[in-house]
Amino acid sequence: MPHFITPSLRTRRTPFSRWVEQKGVKAYTVYNHMLLPTLFESLEEDCAHLKRAVQVWDVSAQRQVELKGCHAERLLQMTTPRNLARMRDDQCCYVPMVSPDGYMLNDPVVIRLAPDRFRVSLADSDMLFYFKGLVAGFGLDVAVFEPDVSPLAIQGPLANDLAAKLWGDKVRDLRFFRHMKVDVGGKGMLLARSGWSKQGGFELYLDGAEYAEDLWKRLFEAGEGMDLRAGCPNGIERIESGLLSFGNDMTLSDTPQQAGLGRYVQDVPGCLANDALKAMARPMRIIRAVEIAAHDIPGCVSPWPLWMQGKRVGEIRSAAYSPEFEIGVAIAMIDAPAWSPGTLLQVEGPGDEWLEATVRPGFWR
Ligand code: THG
């Protein structure tokens, strides 16, 4: 498959594009109609680096939608079964967003800035239009817009040291999924303890594209001697960690329970999907971590059918070879009863090749 994108305004560049390109972009994918760069030569070497040092990722494509107004919380709660009532003004929350018939629309991080002001840090689907539709249909008092805010992830075991160099030791005390204000070029910006890896770190929400250069240069100056690299989410690490990818691991055809997000389904007043989710509380298939007995695993660019003794029981949706665990790591959607840990399955791989797979009790990290 060729790896080219014909650029135009639709494939939006980010405030960091110029600077990451200087570090050597190898390819782009498109996410929320925006460029999401790949920087590594080797996925496996990059994974090892992410686990030992620190990387800065241009994840501006995690597009922000701001909801501001007296019905902002009500609007949000209409879209998610996770209870947002007790969120604090310095808190972020990972939430499944669902349609009224109970199917996944997105799995964003919601950031509360004030009781009447939230940002939704989107996975790859057009929630801004959906929010605008709800506002119009229900006559809500909320402004829905895309602010000029672009997340930059700082991930890896040395992320604390790097962030502390820029913003002081207080960043070390920031708790998981909490945020604080830090200074970038004289402007207060939001720094959160979050990110799409489990190697630790932060996301800095750049508030104004014109500050990108200053932030980028300060980070790379501070990162000297830390083996800091410009990077991007790593497909091996995120599967090992069980960080789901909307559009890959789950889609509009899956319920949150099927997507393995049942722990966030809380029957909260105001969620439009309550009845539908109750009716579908016992899923017929579910997301599982799966181990594939192979050392050479190609990218999963179409689902790989899963079989159990000649019967079709689901599909692999993401896969990679893990140098750390010396096995193929994968995320699969599997029918009952083949989803029980320990179940042996056959994978119809991309070639003519058949591979052996085993359902795991959980992810690797
Ligand atoms: N950070 C921000 N925005 C994002 C992502 C992100 N938008 C797109 C995408 N990633 C959304 N998907 C996820 C998936 C997993 C997590 C965050 C966003 C995640 N999960 C933790 C876990 O599963 O252990 C924590 C879940 C929890 O708090 O319960 O971090 O990465 N800004």
Coordinates of C-alpha atoms and ligand atoms in Angstrom, one line a residue:
M1 CA 0.0 0.0 0.0
P2 CA 1.5 3.4 -0.9
H3 CA 2.1 5.8 2.0
F4 CA 1.3 9.2 0.4
I5 CA -1.2 11.9 1.2
T6 CA -2.1 14.6 -1.3
P7 CA -2.0 17.7 1.0
S8 CA -4.7 20.4 0.9
L9 CA -6.5 22.6 3.4
R10 CA -8.8 19.6 4.3
T11 CA -5.9 17.6 5.6
R12 CA -5.3 20.4 8.1
R13 CA -1.7 21.1 9.3
T14 CA -1.1 21.7 13.0
P15 CA 0.8 24.5 14.8
F16 CA 3.6 22.0 15.3
S17 CA 3.8 20.6 11.7
R18 CA 6.7 22.8 10.7
W19 CA 8.7 21.8 13.8
V20 CA 8.0 18.0 13.6
E21 CA 8.8 18.0 10.0
Q22 CA 12.2 19.5 10.9
K23 CA 12.7 16.4 13.1
G24 CA 11.9 14.1 10.2
V25 CA 8.3 13.1 9.6
K26 CA 8.2 9.6 7.9
A27 CA 4.5 9.5 7.0
Y28 CA 1.2 11.1 7.9
T29 CA -2.1 9.6 8.8
V30 CA -5.3 11.7 8.9
Y31 CA -7.3 11.9 12.2
N32 CA -10.2 14.3 12.7
H33 CA -9.4 15.7 9.2
M34 CA -6.0 16.7 10.5
L35 CA -2.4 15.5 10.0
L36 CA -1.1 13.0 12.6
P37 CA 2.6 12.4 11.9
T38 CA 4.7 9.2 12.2
L39 CA 8.3 9.8 13.0
F40 CA 10.0 6.5 13.7
E41 CA 11.9 4.4 11.3
S42 CA 11.3 1.2 13.4
L43 CA 8.2 0.8 15.4
E44 CA 10.0 -1.7 17.7
E45 CA 13.0 0.6 18.4
D46 CA 10.7 3.5 19.0
C47 CA 8.8 1.4 21.5
A48 CA 12.0 0.7 23.4
H49 CA 12.9 4.4 23.4
L50 CA 9.4 5.4 24.6
K51 CA 9.9 3.0 27.5
R52 CA 13.3 4.3 28.6
A53 CA 13.4 8.1 27.7
V54 CA 11.0 10.8 26.8
Q55 CA 9.2 11.8 23.6
V56 CA 7.2 14.9 22.5
W57 CA 4.2 14.0 20.3
D58 CA 2.2 16.3 18.0
V59 CA -1.3 15.0 18.8
S60 CA -3.0 18.2 17.7
A61 CA -5.3 15.9 15.8
Q62 CA -6.9 15.0 19.2
R63 CA -9.2 17.9 18.2
Q64 CA -10.8 20.1 20.9
V65 CA -14.4 21.0 21.0
E66 CA -15.4 23.5 23.6
L67 CA -18.9 23.5 25.2
K68 CA -19.6 26.8 27.0
G69 CA -22.8 27.9 28.5
C70 CA -25.3 27.0 31.2
H71 CA -26.4 23.8 29.5
A72 CA -22.8 22.6 28.8
E73 CA -22.8 19.8 31.4
R74 CA -26.3 18.7 30.5
L75 CA -25.3 18.5 26.8
L76 CA -22.3 16.4 27.7
Q77 CA -24.2 14.1 29.9
M78 CA -26.8 13.5 27.1
T79 CA -24.0 11.8 25.2
T80 CA -22.3 9.6 27.9
P81 CA -23.4 7.1 30.4
R82 CA -20.4 8.0 32.6
N83 CA -21.5 10.2 35.5
L84 CA -19.9 13.7 35.1
A85 CA -21.8 15.3 38.0
R86 CA -18.8 15.1 40.4
M87 CA -16.1 16.3 38.1
R88 CA -13.9 18.9 39.5
D89 CA -12.7 22.1 37.7
D90 CA -9.1 20.6 37.5
Q91 CA -10.2 17.2 36.3
C92 CA -10.2 15.2 33.0
C93 CA -12.4 12.1 32.4
Y94 CA -12.2 9.4 29.8
V95 CA -15.7 8.8 28.6
P96 CA -17.5 6.6 26.0
M97 CA -19.8 8.8 24.0
V98 CA -22.9 7.0 22.6
S99 CA -25.8 7.6 20.3
P100 CA -29.3 7.3 21.8
D101 CA -29.5 3.7 20.5
G102 CA -26.4 2.9 22.6
Y103 CA -23.6 2.7 20.0
M104 CA -20.2 4.2 20.3
L105 CA -19.7 7.6 18.7
N106 CA -16.3 8.5 20.2
D107 CA -14.2 7.9 23.3
P108 CA -12.8 11.3 24.2
V109 CA -11.1 12.8 27.2
V110 CA -13.5 15.4 28.7
I111 CA -11.7 18.3 30.5
R112 CA -13.7 20.5 32.9
L113 CA -12.5 24.1 33.1
A114 CA -15.4 25.6 35.0
P115 CA -18.9 24.4 35.9
D116 CA -20.2 25.8 32.6
R117 CA -17.2 25.2 30.5
F118 CA -15.8 21.9 29.1
R119 CA -13.5 20.8 26.4
V120 CA -13.8 17.5 24.6
S121 CA -10.5 16.0 23.4
L122 CA -11.8 13.9 20.5
A123 CA -10.9 10.6 19.0
D124 CA -11.5 10.3 15.3
S125 CA -15.1 11.2 14.6
D126 CA -17.1 14.3 14.0
M127 CA -18.6 15.1 17.4
L128 CA -18.8 18.8 16.9
F129 CA -21.6 18.3 14.4
Y130 CA -23.4 15.9 16.7
F131 CA -23.2 18.5 19.6
K132 CA -24.5 21.2 17.3
G133 CA -27.4 18.9 16.3
L134 CA -28.3 18.3 19.9
V135 CA -28.1 22.0 20.8
A136 CA -30.4 22.8 17.9
G137 CA -32.8 19.9 18.5
F138 CA -33.2 20.4 22.3
G139 CA -32.9 24.2 22.2
L140 CA -29.9 24.3 24.6
D141 CA -28.0 27.3 25.7
V142 CA -24.4 26.2 24.8
A143 CA -21.8 27.6 22.5
V144 CA -20.2 24.7 20.6
F145 CA -16.9 25.6 18.8
E146 CA -13.4 24.4 18.0
P147 CA -10.9 26.6 20.0
D148 CA -7.4 27.2 18.8
V149 CA -6.1 24.6 21.3
S150 CA -3.7 21.9 20.3
P151 CA -2.5 19.1 22.6
L152 CA 1.2 18.2 22.7
A153 CA 2.0 14.9 24.5
I154 CA 5.1 14.5 26.7
Q155 CA 5.4 10.8 27.3
G156 CA 8.0 8.4 28.8
P157 CA 9.7 7.8 32.2
L158 CA 11.7 11.0 31.9
A159 CA 8.6 13.2 31.2
N160 CA 8.5 14.4 34.8
D161 CA 12.1 15.5 34.6
L162 CA 11.6 17.3 31.3
A163 CA 8.4 19.1 32.5
A164 CA 10.0 20.0 35.8
K165 CA 12.8 21.8 33.9
L166 CA 10.2 24.0 32.2
W167 CA 7.6 24.5 34.9
G168 CA 9.2 23.5 38.2
D169 CA 8.9 20.6 40.6
K170 CA 5.2 21.3 41.2
V171 CA 4.4 19.4 38.0
R172 CA 5.7 16.2 39.7
D173 CA 2.8 16.2 42.1
L174 CA 0.1 16.5 39.5
R175 CA -2.2 13.5 39.8
F176 CA -3.4 11.2 37.0
F177 CA -6.1 12.9 34.9
R178 CA -5.8 16.2 36.8
H179 CA -4.7 19.5 35.2
M180 CA -2.9 22.7 36.3
K181 CA -1.9 26.0 34.7
V182 CA 1.7 26.4 33.5
D183 CA 3.4 29.3 31.7
V184 CA 4.1 29.1 27.9
G185 CA 5.5 32.4 26.5
G186 CA 3.8 34.4 29.2
K187 CA 0.4 32.8 28.8
G188 CA -1.2 30.3 31.3
M189 CA -1.9 27.0 29.6
L190 CA -3.3 23.7 30.7
L191 CA -1.0 20.8 31.6
A192 CA -2.7 17.5 32.3
R193 CA -1.3 14.2 33.6
S194 CA -2.5 12.1 30.7
G195 CA -1.6 10.7 27.3
W196 CA -2.0 7.8 25.0
S197 CA 0.7 5.6 26.6
K198 CA 1.2 4.0 29.9
Q199 CA 4.8 5.2 30.2
G200 CA 3.8 8.2 32.3
G201 CA 3.7 11.8 31.2
F202 CA 1.6 14.9 30.4
E203 CA -0.4 16.6 27.7
L204 CA 0.1 20.3 27.3
Y205 CA -2.8 22.0 25.6
L206 CA -1.2 24.7 23.5
D207 CA -3.5 27.7 23.7
G208 CA -2.8 29.7 20.5
A209 CA -0.9 28.4 17.5
E210 CA 1.5 31.4 17.7
Y211 CA 3.0 29.9 20.9
A212 CA 4.1 26.6 19.2
E213 CA 7.6 27.7 18.3
D214 CA 8.4 28.9 21.7
L215 CA 7.1 25.8 23.4
W216 CA 8.9 23.5 20.9
K217 CA 12.2 25.2 21.3
R218 CA 12.0 25.3 25.1
L219 CA 11.2 21.7 25.3
F220 CA 14.1 20.6 23.1
E221 CA 16.5 22.9 24.9
A222 CA 15.4 21.5 28.2
G223 CA 15.6 17.9 26.8
E224 CA 19.2 18.0 26.0
G225 CA 20.9 15.1 27.7
M226 CA 17.6 13.3 28.2
D227 CA 17.6 11.5 24.8
L228 CA 14.4 13.5 24.0
R229 CA 12.9 12.7 20.6
A230 CA 10.0 14.0 18.6
G231 CA 7.7 11.0 18.4
C232 CA 4.1 9.8 18.0
P233 CA 1.8 7.3 19.6
N234 CA 3.4 3.8 19.4
G235 CA 1.2 0.9 18.1
I236 CA 3.0 -1.7 20.1
E237 CA 3.0 0.1 23.5
R238 CA -0.7 1.1 23.2
I239 CA -1.8 -2.4 22.5
E240 CA 0.2 -3.8 25.4
S241 CA -1.4 -1.1 27.5
G242 CA -4.9 -1.7 26.3
L243 CA -5.4 1.9 25.1
L244 CA -8.3 1.6 22.6
S245 CA -8.5 3.3 19.3
F246 CA -11.9 4.4 18.0
G247 CA -12.3 3.4 14.3
N248 CA -9.9 0.5 14.8
D249 CA -10.8 -1.5 17.9
M250 CA -14.4 -0.3 18.1
T251 CA -16.8 1.6 15.8
L252 CA -20.3 2.8 15.5
S253 CA -21.3 -0.8 15.4
D254 CA -20.2 -1.5 19.0
T255 CA -21.8 -0.7 22.3
P256 CA -19.6 0.5 25.2
Q257 CA -20.0 -2.9 26.9
Q258 CA -18.8 -4.6 23.7
A259 CA -15.9 -2.1 23.6
G260 CA -14.8 -3.2 27.1
L261 CA -15.9 0.1 28.5
G262 CA -18.8 -1.3 30.6
R263 CA -17.2 0.1 33.8
Y264 CA -18.3 3.6 32.5
V265 CA -21.9 2.7 32.0
Q266 CA -23.6 4.1 35.0
D267 CA -27.3 4.7 34.4
V268 CA -27.0 8.5 35.0
P269 CA -30.0 10.8 34.6
G270 CA -29.9 12.7 31.3
C271 CA -28.0 10.2 29.2
L272 CA -30.1 9.7 26.1
A273 CA -28.8 6.1 25.7
N274 CA -29.9 4.8 29.2
D275 CA -32.8 2.6 28.0
A276 CA -30.9 1.3 25.0
L277 CA -27.8 0.5 27.1
K278 CA -29.9 -1.3 29.7
A279 CA -31.5 -3.4 27.0
M280 CA -28.1 -4.3 25.6
A281 CA -26.4 -4.8 29.0
R282 CA -25.3 -8.4 28.2
P283 CA -23.1 -8.1 25.1
M284 CA -22.9 -10.9 22.6
R285 CA -19.2 -10.1 21.9
I286 CA -16.5 -8.2 23.7
I287 CA -13.1 -6.7 23.2
R288 CA -10.3 -8.9 24.4
A289 CA -6.5 -8.9 24.5
V290 CA -5.2 -11.7 22.4
E291 CA -1.8 -13.2 22.1
I292 CA -0.7 -14.3 18.6
A293 CA 2.0 -17.0 18.4
A294 CA 4.2 -15.3 15.8
H295 CA 7.3 -13.1 15.6
D296 CA 6.5 -11.4 12.3
I297 CA 3.2 -9.5 12.5
P298 CA 2.2 -7.2 9.6
G299 CA 0.0 -4.1 10.3
C300 CA -3.7 -4.9 10.6
V301 CA -5.2 -2.8 7.8
S302 CA -8.4 -5.0 7.5
P303 CA -9.9 -7.2 10.2
W304 CA -8.4 -10.7 10.4
P305 CA -11.1 -13.3 10.9
L306 CA -10.9 -15.4 14.0
W307 CA -12.1 -19.1 14.0
M308 CA -12.6 -21.6 16.7
Q309 CA -12.7 -25.2 15.5
G310 CA -14.1 -24.2 12.1
K311 CA -16.5 -21.7 13.5
R312 CA -16.2 -17.9 12.9
V313 CA -16.0 -16.2 16.3
G314 CA -14.8 -12.7 15.7
E315 CA -11.9 -10.7 14.3
I316 CA -8.5 -9.2 15.2
R317 CA -8.7 -5.4 14.9
S318 CA -5.2 -4.3 15.9
A319 CA -2.0 -6.3 16.1
A320 CA 1.8 -5.9 16.5
Y321 CA 4.9 -7.9 17.5
S322 CA 6.0 -7.0 21.0
P323 CA 9.8 -7.2 21.6
E324 CA 9.2 -6.9 25.4
F325 CA 6.8 -9.8 25.6
E326 CA 8.3 -11.7 22.6
I327 CA 4.9 -12.5 21.3
G328 CA 2.2 -11.0 19.0
V329 CA 0.0 -8.6 20.9
A330 CA -3.5 -7.9 19.6
I331 CA -6.9 -6.5 20.3
A332 CA -9.9 -8.5 19.0
M333 CA -13.6 -8.5 19.1
I334 CA -14.7 -12.0 20.1
D335 CA -18.2 -13.6 20.3
A336 CA -19.4 -15.4 23.4
P337 CA -18.3 -18.0 24.4
A338 CA -15.0 -17.9 22.6
W339 CA -14.0 -14.8 24.7
S340 CA -13.0 -16.8 27.8
P341 CA -9.4 -16.4 28.8
G342 CA -7.3 -19.3 27.6
T343 CA -9.5 -20.1 24.6
L344 CA -7.4 -21.2 21.6
L345 CA -8.3 -19.5 18.3
Q346 CA -7.1 -19.6 14.7
V347 CA -6.3 -16.3 13.0
E348 CA -6.9 -16.0 9.2
G349 CA -4.0 -13.7 8.6
P350 CA -3.5 -11.2 5.8
G351 CA -1.7 -13.7 3.5
D352 CA -2.7 -17.4 3.2
E353 CA -1.1 -17.9 6.5
W354 CA -3.0 -19.3 9.6
L355 CA -1.7 -18.3 13.0
E356 CA -2.5 -19.5 16.5
A357 CA -4.0 -17.1 19.0
T358 CA -4.9 -17.3 22.7
V359 CA -7.4 -15.1 24.6
R360 CA -5.8 -13.3 27.5
P361 CA -7.3 -12.5 30.9
G362 CA -6.3 -8.8 30.4
F363 CA -3.8 -6.5 28.6
W364 CA -0.1 -6.6 29.3
R365 CA 0.2 -3.5 31.3
Ligands
THG1 N1 -5.5 12.3 25.2 C1 -6.3 13.3 24.8 N2 -7.3 13.2 23.9 C2 -7.4 12.0 23.3 C3 -6.6 10.9 23.6 C4 -5.6 11.1 24.6 N3 -8.3 11.9 22.3 C5 -8.3 10.8 21.4 C6 -7.9 9.5 22.1 N4 -6.8 9.7 22.9 C7 -9.1 9.1 23.0 N5 -8.9 7.7 23.5 C8 -8.4 7.5 24.7 C9 -8.2 6.2 25.1 C10 -7.6 5.9 26.3 C11 -7.3 6.9 27.2 C12 -7.4 8.2 26.8 C13 -8.0 8.5 25.6 C14 -6.7 6.7 28.5 N6 -7.2 5.6 29.2 C15 -6.6 5.2 30.5 C16 -6.8 3.7 30.7 O1 -7.5 3.1 29.9 O2 -6.1 3.2 31.5 C17 -7.4 5.9 31.6 C18 -8.8 5.6 31.7 C19 -9.5 6.2 32.9 O3 -9.2 7.3 33.4 O4 -10.3 5.5 33.4 O5 -5.9 7.4 29.0 O6 -4.8 10.2 24.9 N7 -6.2 14.5 25.5

